[in-house]
Structure formats: structure tokens, C-alpha cells
Amino acid sequence: MVTGRGRGTPRIGVLALQGDFEAHARALGEAGAEAVPVRLPAHLEGLAGLVIPGGESSALLKLAARDGMYEALSAFVWTMPVFGTCAGCILLARRVLRPEQRSLGVLDATVERNAYGRQIDSAILETPTALPGGPLEAVYIRAPRIAVIGPGVEVLAERDGDPVLVRQGRLLAATFHPELSADRRVHRLFIDIAAGAGRGAERAA
Ligand code: GLN
């Protein structure tokens, strides 16, 4: 699954325990990064950032309980650029509801799981965004809802008044799946953050 251009290109890990990590790796490659699968703590070494993909957050938590992966992720997310999509956003949030669930707790947000209905209610919506270039296509699959955000969290896109793409310094989180659309703006933003060249990218959140 290693994609990308080699030397001088940021190496971005994609947590490859469960979920749609292959699509993220492709998207990162298209957006100008080298994507590296992360299955073990040692795979986090030397990365410029990490994507935690969508999937099933409870299953991700179970798989991460092996091999010291949860502890390694816990350390990584407090110092490094991380982009969580859907289940990945749930894992990053400080508080998870419906049901309450353990999380890495680094993103100052409360997230409700499966908040927009059942699988059949998943949707593709045009979403206005603060990113330059017009609305984003947003693919929602049993999406969580970001119900509360702290003052340090910037909203980059909304769905019916709920934040769906947020940034907290070096952290980026989406309740939708940008890797499933052709538009690479969100991945490019994360690569810029990871490379330290994002809009006002601070290393500390
Ligand atoms: N419903 C899933 C969860 O609660 C997230 C869905 C997704 O990542 N597409 O973890």
C-alpha cells in the first residue's frame, strides 16, 4: 500500500487495522504524500502525520488493544499531526456518546455516534466550506455528529449547523469520508499541516 513520490515528500501513516485505509492511502498519494500503512507501534516512527480512517470505532478500539497499539496512538496524537475521518474522528474526540466509549481524547469535542440514522440513511451532500474552491462533496456513512466543540476548534464545514470538518491546530477531523470523493482539498490541507506549511499551522494544538 505504499503510494507517493519518494524523497522530499511527507510520509503520512494510515492506521491500517480496519476500515477504508486503502482509499485514504490512494487519496494521500494523489494529494502529494507518501502513504505508509500503520499496524504496529514501530510503524509510527519517522512519520510526518497519521490518518485514522473510517470504519467501526468500537472494532478499531478492540484491534488497537493488541501489540501496545492503543498506548502508541495515545502518545502520537498528543504531539503529532493527525487526521481522523468518521470512526477516526470518534477516536480523537474528548467525549463519545451513544453509547459512551473510550477515546484518545485529544480533540476538544463531544461526538455522538451514528447520529444521522441507520446505514440506509447514509448520504452524499454538497457541503459549504471555508476551504477555497467552493462546496465540498461529503460522503456520510453512519456518520457521527460533532455536538459540542471547544473554543480552540475551528469549523471548516457544516451540515445543518453541525460542524463536519474541524481543525484544532495540528489536528483535523471530518465526520464524512473525503477519501471517497475525487476532490483532494481536504487531504492536501492535512498534508500541508503535517508538512508544517498549513494555514497558520501550529505544532501544538
Ligand atoms: N458508525 C461508525 C462508528 O460508530 C462510524 C462509521 C464510519 O466510520 N463510516 O464507529
Coordinates of C-alpha atoms and ligand atoms in Angstrom, one line a residue:
M1 CA 0.0 0.0 0.0
V2 CA 2.9 2.4 -0.2
T3 CA 2.0 5.2 -2.6
G4 CA 3.5 8.5 -3.4
R5 CA 6.6 10.1 -4.8
G6 CA 9.6 9.3 -2.6
R7 CA 12.2 11.7 -1.4
G8 CA 11.1 15.2 -0.1
T9 CA 7.5 14.0 0.1
P10 CA 5.9 13.9 3.5
R11 CA 5.4 10.3 4.8
I12 CA 1.9 10.0 6.2
G13 CA 0.8 6.9 8.1
V14 CA -2.6 5.4 7.6
L15 CA -3.9 3.3 10.5
A16 CA -4.5 0.0 8.7
L17 CA -6.2 -2.1 11.4
Q18 CA -9.7 -1.9 10.0
G19 CA -11.9 0.3 7.7
D20 CA -11.2 2.1 4.5
F21 CA -7.4 2.7 4.8
E22 CA -6.7 1.8 1.2
A23 CA -8.9 4.6 -0.1
H24 CA -7.0 7.1 2.2
A25 CA -3.7 5.8 1.0
R26 CA -4.7 6.4 -2.6
A27 CA -6.1 9.9 -1.7
L28 CA -2.8 10.8 0.1
G29 CA -0.8 9.6 -2.9
E30 CA -2.9 11.7 -5.3
A31 CA -2.6 14.7 -3.0
G32 CA 1.2 14.5 -2.9
A33 CA 2.2 12.4 0.1
E34 CA 3.8 9.0 0.6
A35 CA 1.2 6.8 2.4
V36 CA 2.5 4.2 4.8
P37 CA 0.4 1.5 6.4
V38 CA 0.5 1.5 10.2
R39 CA -0.3 -1.7 12.0
L40 CA 2.3 -1.8 14.8
P41 CA 3.8 0.9 17.1
A42 CA 7.1 0.8 15.3
H43 CA 5.3 1.9 12.1
L44 CA 4.7 5.3 13.6
E45 CA 8.3 6.1 13.7
G46 CA 9.5 8.8 11.2
L47 CA 6.0 9.8 10.1
A48 CA 5.0 13.4 9.5
G49 CA 1.4 12.6 10.4
L50 CA -1.2 9.9 10.7
V51 CA -4.7 9.3 9.2
I52 CA -7.1 7.4 11.3
P53 CA -9.7 6.2 8.8
G54 CA -13.4 5.5 9.0
G55 CA -14.7 2.0 9.8
E56 CA -16.2 1.0 13.1
S57 CA -14.7 2.8 16.1
S58 CA -15.5 0.0 18.6
A59 CA -13.8 -2.5 16.3
L60 CA -10.8 -0.2 15.9
L61 CA -10.5 0.1 19.7
K62 CA -10.6 -3.7 20.1
L63 CA -7.9 -4.2 17.4
A64 CA -5.8 -1.4 18.8
A65 CA -5.8 -3.1 22.2
R66 CA -3.2 -5.6 20.8
D67 CA 0.5 -5.1 20.5
G68 CA 0.6 -1.9 22.5
M69 CA -1.1 0.0 19.7
Y70 CA -3.5 2.0 21.8
E71 CA -0.8 3.3 24.0
A72 CA 1.4 4.1 21.0
L73 CA -1.5 6.0 19.4
S74 CA -2.3 7.8 22.6
A75 CA 1.3 9.1 22.7
F76 CA 1.3 10.0 19.0
V77 CA -1.9 12.0 18.9
W78 CA -0.8 14.4 21.6
T79 CA 2.2 15.7 19.7
M80 CA 1.9 14.9 16.0
P81 CA -0.5 15.9 13.1
V82 CA -3.4 13.5 13.0
F83 CA -6.5 13.5 10.6
G84 CA -9.4 11.4 11.8
T85 CA -12.4 10.7 9.5
C86 CA -15.7 9.3 10.7
A87 CA -14.7 6.5 13.1
G88 CA -11.3 8.2 13.3
C89 CA -13.0 11.4 14.4
I90 CA -14.8 9.4 17.1
L91 CA -11.5 8.0 18.3
L92 CA -9.9 11.5 18.5
A93 CA -12.8 13.2 20.4
R94 CA -12.6 14.0 24.1
R95 CA -16.1 12.6 24.8
V96 CA -18.1 10.0 22.9
L97 CA -21.8 9.4 23.4
R98 CA -24.5 6.9 22.2
P99 CA -23.0 4.8 23.7
E100 CA -20.2 6.3 25.8
Q101 CA -16.9 4.9 24.6
R102 CA -13.2 5.1 25.3
S103 CA -11.3 7.5 23.1
L104 CA -7.9 9.1 22.6
G105 CA -9.5 12.4 23.9
V106 CA -7.2 14.9 22.1
L107 CA -9.8 16.7 20.1
D108 CA -11.8 19.2 22.2
A109 CA -15.2 17.9 21.0
T110 CA -18.2 15.8 22.1
V111 CA -19.2 13.3 19.4
E112 CA -22.4 11.3 19.1
R113 CA -22.1 8.0 17.1
N114 CA -24.5 7.0 14.4
A115 CA -26.3 10.3 14.9
Y116 CA -27.9 10.7 11.4
G117 CA -29.8 7.5 11.3
R118 CA -29.1 4.0 10.1
Q119 CA -26.9 2.7 7.3
I120 CA -29.7 3.2 4.8
D121 CA -29.7 6.9 5.7
S122 CA -26.1 7.5 4.7
A123 CA -25.9 10.3 2.2
I124 CA -23.8 12.3 -0.3
L125 CA -24.3 16.0 0.2
E126 CA -22.8 19.2 -1.2
T127 CA -21.4 21.0 1.8
P128 CA -20.4 24.6 2.0
T129 CA -16.8 25.0 3.3
A130 CA -14.4 27.6 4.4
L131 CA -11.8 25.9 2.2
P132 CA -11.1 27.8 -1.0
G133 CA -12.6 26.3 -4.1
G134 CA -16.4 26.1 -3.4
P135 CA -18.6 23.5 -1.7
L136 CA -17.2 20.0 -0.9
E137 CA -18.9 16.7 -1.8
A138 CA -19.3 15.0 1.6
V139 CA -20.0 11.2 1.8
Y140 CA -21.6 10.3 5.1
I141 CA -21.7 6.6 6.1
R142 CA -23.4 6.0 9.5
A143 CA -21.8 9.3 10.4
P144 CA -21.2 10.7 13.9
R145 CA -22.4 14.2 14.9
I146 CA -20.0 16.7 16.4
A147 CA -22.4 18.0 19.1
V148 CA -20.1 20.3 21.1
I149 CA -16.7 21.9 20.3
G150 CA -14.3 23.8 22.5
P151 CA -13.0 27.3 21.8
G152 CA -9.8 26.1 20.1
V153 CA -11.7 24.2 17.4
E154 CA -12.1 25.9 14.0
V155 CA -15.1 24.8 11.9
L156 CA -14.2 24.4 8.2
A157 CA -17.5 22.9 7.0
E158 CA -21.0 22.4 8.4
R159 CA -24.1 20.2 7.8
D160 CA -27.3 21.8 9.0
G161 CA -25.4 23.8 11.6
D162 CA -23.3 20.9 12.9
P163 CA -19.6 21.0 12.3
V164 CA -18.5 18.2 9.9
L165 CA -14.9 19.3 9.2
V166 CA -12.9 20.8 12.1
R167 CA -9.3 21.8 12.8
Q168 CA -7.6 22.1 16.2
G169 CA -4.1 23.2 15.4
R170 CA -2.3 20.1 14.1
L171 CA -5.5 18.0 14.3
L172 CA -8.0 17.7 11.5
A173 CA -11.3 15.7 11.8
A174 CA -14.2 15.0 9.4
T175 CA -17.4 13.2 10.1
F176 CA -17.6 12.4 6.4
H177 CA -15.3 10.5 4.1
P178 CA -13.2 12.8 1.9
E179 CA -11.2 9.8 0.6
L180 CA -14.3 8.6 -1.2
S181 CA -14.7 11.7 -3.3
A182 CA -12.4 12.9 -6.2
D183 CA -11.8 16.3 -4.5
R184 CA -8.4 16.2 -2.8
R185 CA -8.6 19.6 -0.9
V186 CA -9.0 18.0 2.5
H187 CA -6.1 15.6 2.1
R188 CA -4.0 18.4 0.7
L189 CA -4.8 20.6 3.8
F190 CA -3.7 17.7 6.1
I191 CA -0.5 17.2 4.1
D192 CA 0.2 21.0 4.5
I193 CA -0.5 20.8 8.2
A194 CA 1.8 17.7 8.5
A195 CA 4.5 19.5 6.5
G196 CA 4.2 22.5 8.8
A197 CA 3.0 24.7 5.9
G198 CA -0.7 24.7 6.5
R199 CA -2.6 28.0 7.1
G200 CA -1.2 29.1 10.4
A201 CA -0.2 25.5 11.3
E202 CA 0.8 25.4 14.9
R203 CA 2.6 22.3 16.1
A204 CA 0.8 22.5 19.4
A205 CA -3.0 22.2 19.5
Ligands
GLN1 N1 -20.7 4.3 12.8 C1 -19.3 4.1 12.9 C2 -18.8 4.2 14.4 O1 -19.5 4.4 15.2 C3 -18.5 5.1 12.1 C4 -18.9 5.0 10.6 C5 -17.8 5.3 9.7 O2 -16.6 5.4 10.0 N2 -18.1 5.4 8.4 O3 -17.6 3.9 14.6

